[in-house]
Amino acid sequence: MTAPRPLSLHVPEPGCRPGDTPDFSDFEIPRAGAVRRPAIDEAPEDMRDMAFSVVRVLNKAGEAVGPWAGLLDAEALRTGLRHMLTLRQFDERMLKAQRQGKTSFYMQHLGEEAVSCAFRMALQDGDMHFPTYRQAGLLIAGGYPMTDMMNQIYSNAADPLKGRQLPVMYSARDHGFFTISGNLGTQFIQAVGWAMASAISNDTKIAAGWIGDGSTSESDFHAAMVFASSYKAPVILNIVNNQWAISTFQGMARGGAVTFAARGHGFGIPSIRVDGNDYLAVHAVASWAAERARSGLGPTLIEHVTYRAGGHSTSDDPSAYRSKEEFSAWPLGEPIDRLKRHLITIGEWSEERHTQALAEITDEVRACQKKAEANGTLISGPKPSPRLMFDDVYAEMPPHLQRQRQEAGF
Amino acid sequence: MARMTMIEAIRNAHDLAMDRDRQVVVFGEDVGYFGGVFRCTAGLQKKYGSNRCFDAPISENGIVGAAVGMCAYGLKPVVEIQFADYMYPAYDQIVSEAARMRHRSAGQFTCPMVIRMPTGGGIFGGQTHSQSPEALFTHVAGLKVVVPSNPRDAKGLLLASIEDPDPVIFLEPKRLYNGPFDGHHDRPVVSWKNHELGDVSEDYFTVPLGKAKIRREGSALTVLAYGTMVYVAQAAAEEAGVDAEIIDLRTLLPLDLETIEASVKKTGRCVVIHEATKTSGFGAELSAAVQESCFYHLEAPIVRVTGWDTPYPHAQEWTYFPGPERIKRAFAQVLEG
């Protein structure tokens, strides 16, 4: 018998930190169009391959190919491009506003625009999203007024949330957008509960839960998976794998699993991986999952493979923890460029029209910003009354809060 | 009018609520087919179907998290956490989600849910089946916290909690499920069947939240208690021959300060009793509130009688439990002052 060797702890580290050369050569990416499209009622155990591949529609030449192509006409694609351009423009202006001190905090979507914009178009009005802070495309593509988003970001007098929430933690019930929590992961199981309620009520609506790669480590993720699986809830569970949880690389949450999508297998939930930078692929996979949910076939887990090109928020500098070259080396490209090239390839768009659209969108976002700033910003102009802080703690204000409000001088 | 145990009264409240409002759904660990480990939901699945009363996986944060989602849809979930001691995995969903929903969404989303959980000791449950975590809830803005002490109140308060538009933590003193308990653990068990508070109307009725009840009028001192400790305080008062005024708080949040204030101003002396640990317990809040509003009426320092600041023990249960002897000593102490 040999003497036992001392154990040592394995702490996973990304292959690339500042100063290193990014290397995505071990990321296996199938050709666009190469991945099959299972029937929606295929048995979960027969489609495990879907968790280890990547559904892609747009190829390098800008063509839409394979069994997941053909769902969207040119008009819908132009609308999608417009949504993504709007979200990017919106982000740019709000980032700038934060730097100017007009608000305390901001979180952008750079590189991830296709995920929420395309997904929204696959769901219907009346369905409910339980988003994280990086799915504002659900609001933009759902027609929610940008001015109201800005009013929230500025915590101004017209803020629909009365100045109570951190910027970008929107809530828009009428637009199927659940109030965002800063406590990560909590919304995932709530989405399942909402979907269960729809089924209990014999409704036809479905829910979509959203979570980041890092937050899949939270117990809420596992609760959501077991509830969704056991009750066969009509819900789409989305993991947005943007590679980074602030400074922590996705391998820390993924552990020994090959993919996040593979997490679904232990629960018998059909799990599918999609190119999150491919507008058509995200839309096609979301539509497939929505059809499953609406047909009573239960939950689907989708891993959107994308890359967070910007910082986590305005509070961190990514160059402190990852290589600046990583995004340019990212093999799935950039979603707006890819959809634009596709539209040009099929003769439905041009550089001129693009420039024209961009100018229109810039004007539109600027006009919204002007309107929002007339209602004030965090540092100047009209603000929500401090009195509002005491409202909505309860439906009816109990005596102790009434006394405290008086004590505070309101 | 029927004679009911607290379990039967709680079951009856569920039945009436489910019958009256289709949005009410009931779930939790073992609550469906089996009807709950304490039988509080027995028969509901059979009567209302498994779409409205069902078992849940052993995942407290899953149960409360799913209930938050159901509230967002428009249902009114009444969920059971099998023991209050099991609540901790759900704490994030309760504190950061359910309690804050109305405020953070400016009223777009609300959480009209009831989270029931058996609380307290006296049943040889050891440290994982005996805790009284009420102070962890009374510290949270947006929650209501209710502790019934008898079958009639349990039914009326539960129905009021289900009607309430905000999340209610409903703590059921498990030692009171089958009968009142005066702290004399070596005496025969008493049943609700032989107690006037076991008389419960079978009709729908509510007991308003936020209203305390004076269980025993007196002039020598005021006792602030809730749940099991109401009966222990009563026994101590009878045995010591002290003319105590015993207030059963019933709702801890929002607190009925008016009733407390009137009583302490009358008696000038106050004993606060709970089974939970002392430090930062709800008794600290009660003492501070009494001091703030009644200081110039107090003849003696307020005394707290509580569980010791230890985990709830198994073999030493009756040393931990604030029984009649300790309460009698506290009475003597405030009467001397």
XYZ file of C-alpha atoms in Angstrom, chain A residues 21 63 73 153 171-172 187-188 195 211 246 250 258 284 391:
15
model
C -3.282 35.967 -26.366
C -26.665 33.512 -46.037
C -39.228 37.593 -43.867
C -32.452 55.282 -15.223
C -40.527 46.784 -14.333
C -43.216 46.761 -17.017
C -36.309 35.271 -11.024
C -35.546 31.856 -12.556
C -45.811 29.249 -15.834
C -30.226 33.871 -15.902
C -17.872 40.340 -13.638
C -17.765 30.941 -17.111
C -18.996 20.404 -20.946
C -35.696 30.111 -34.444
C -45.855 54.239 -0.228
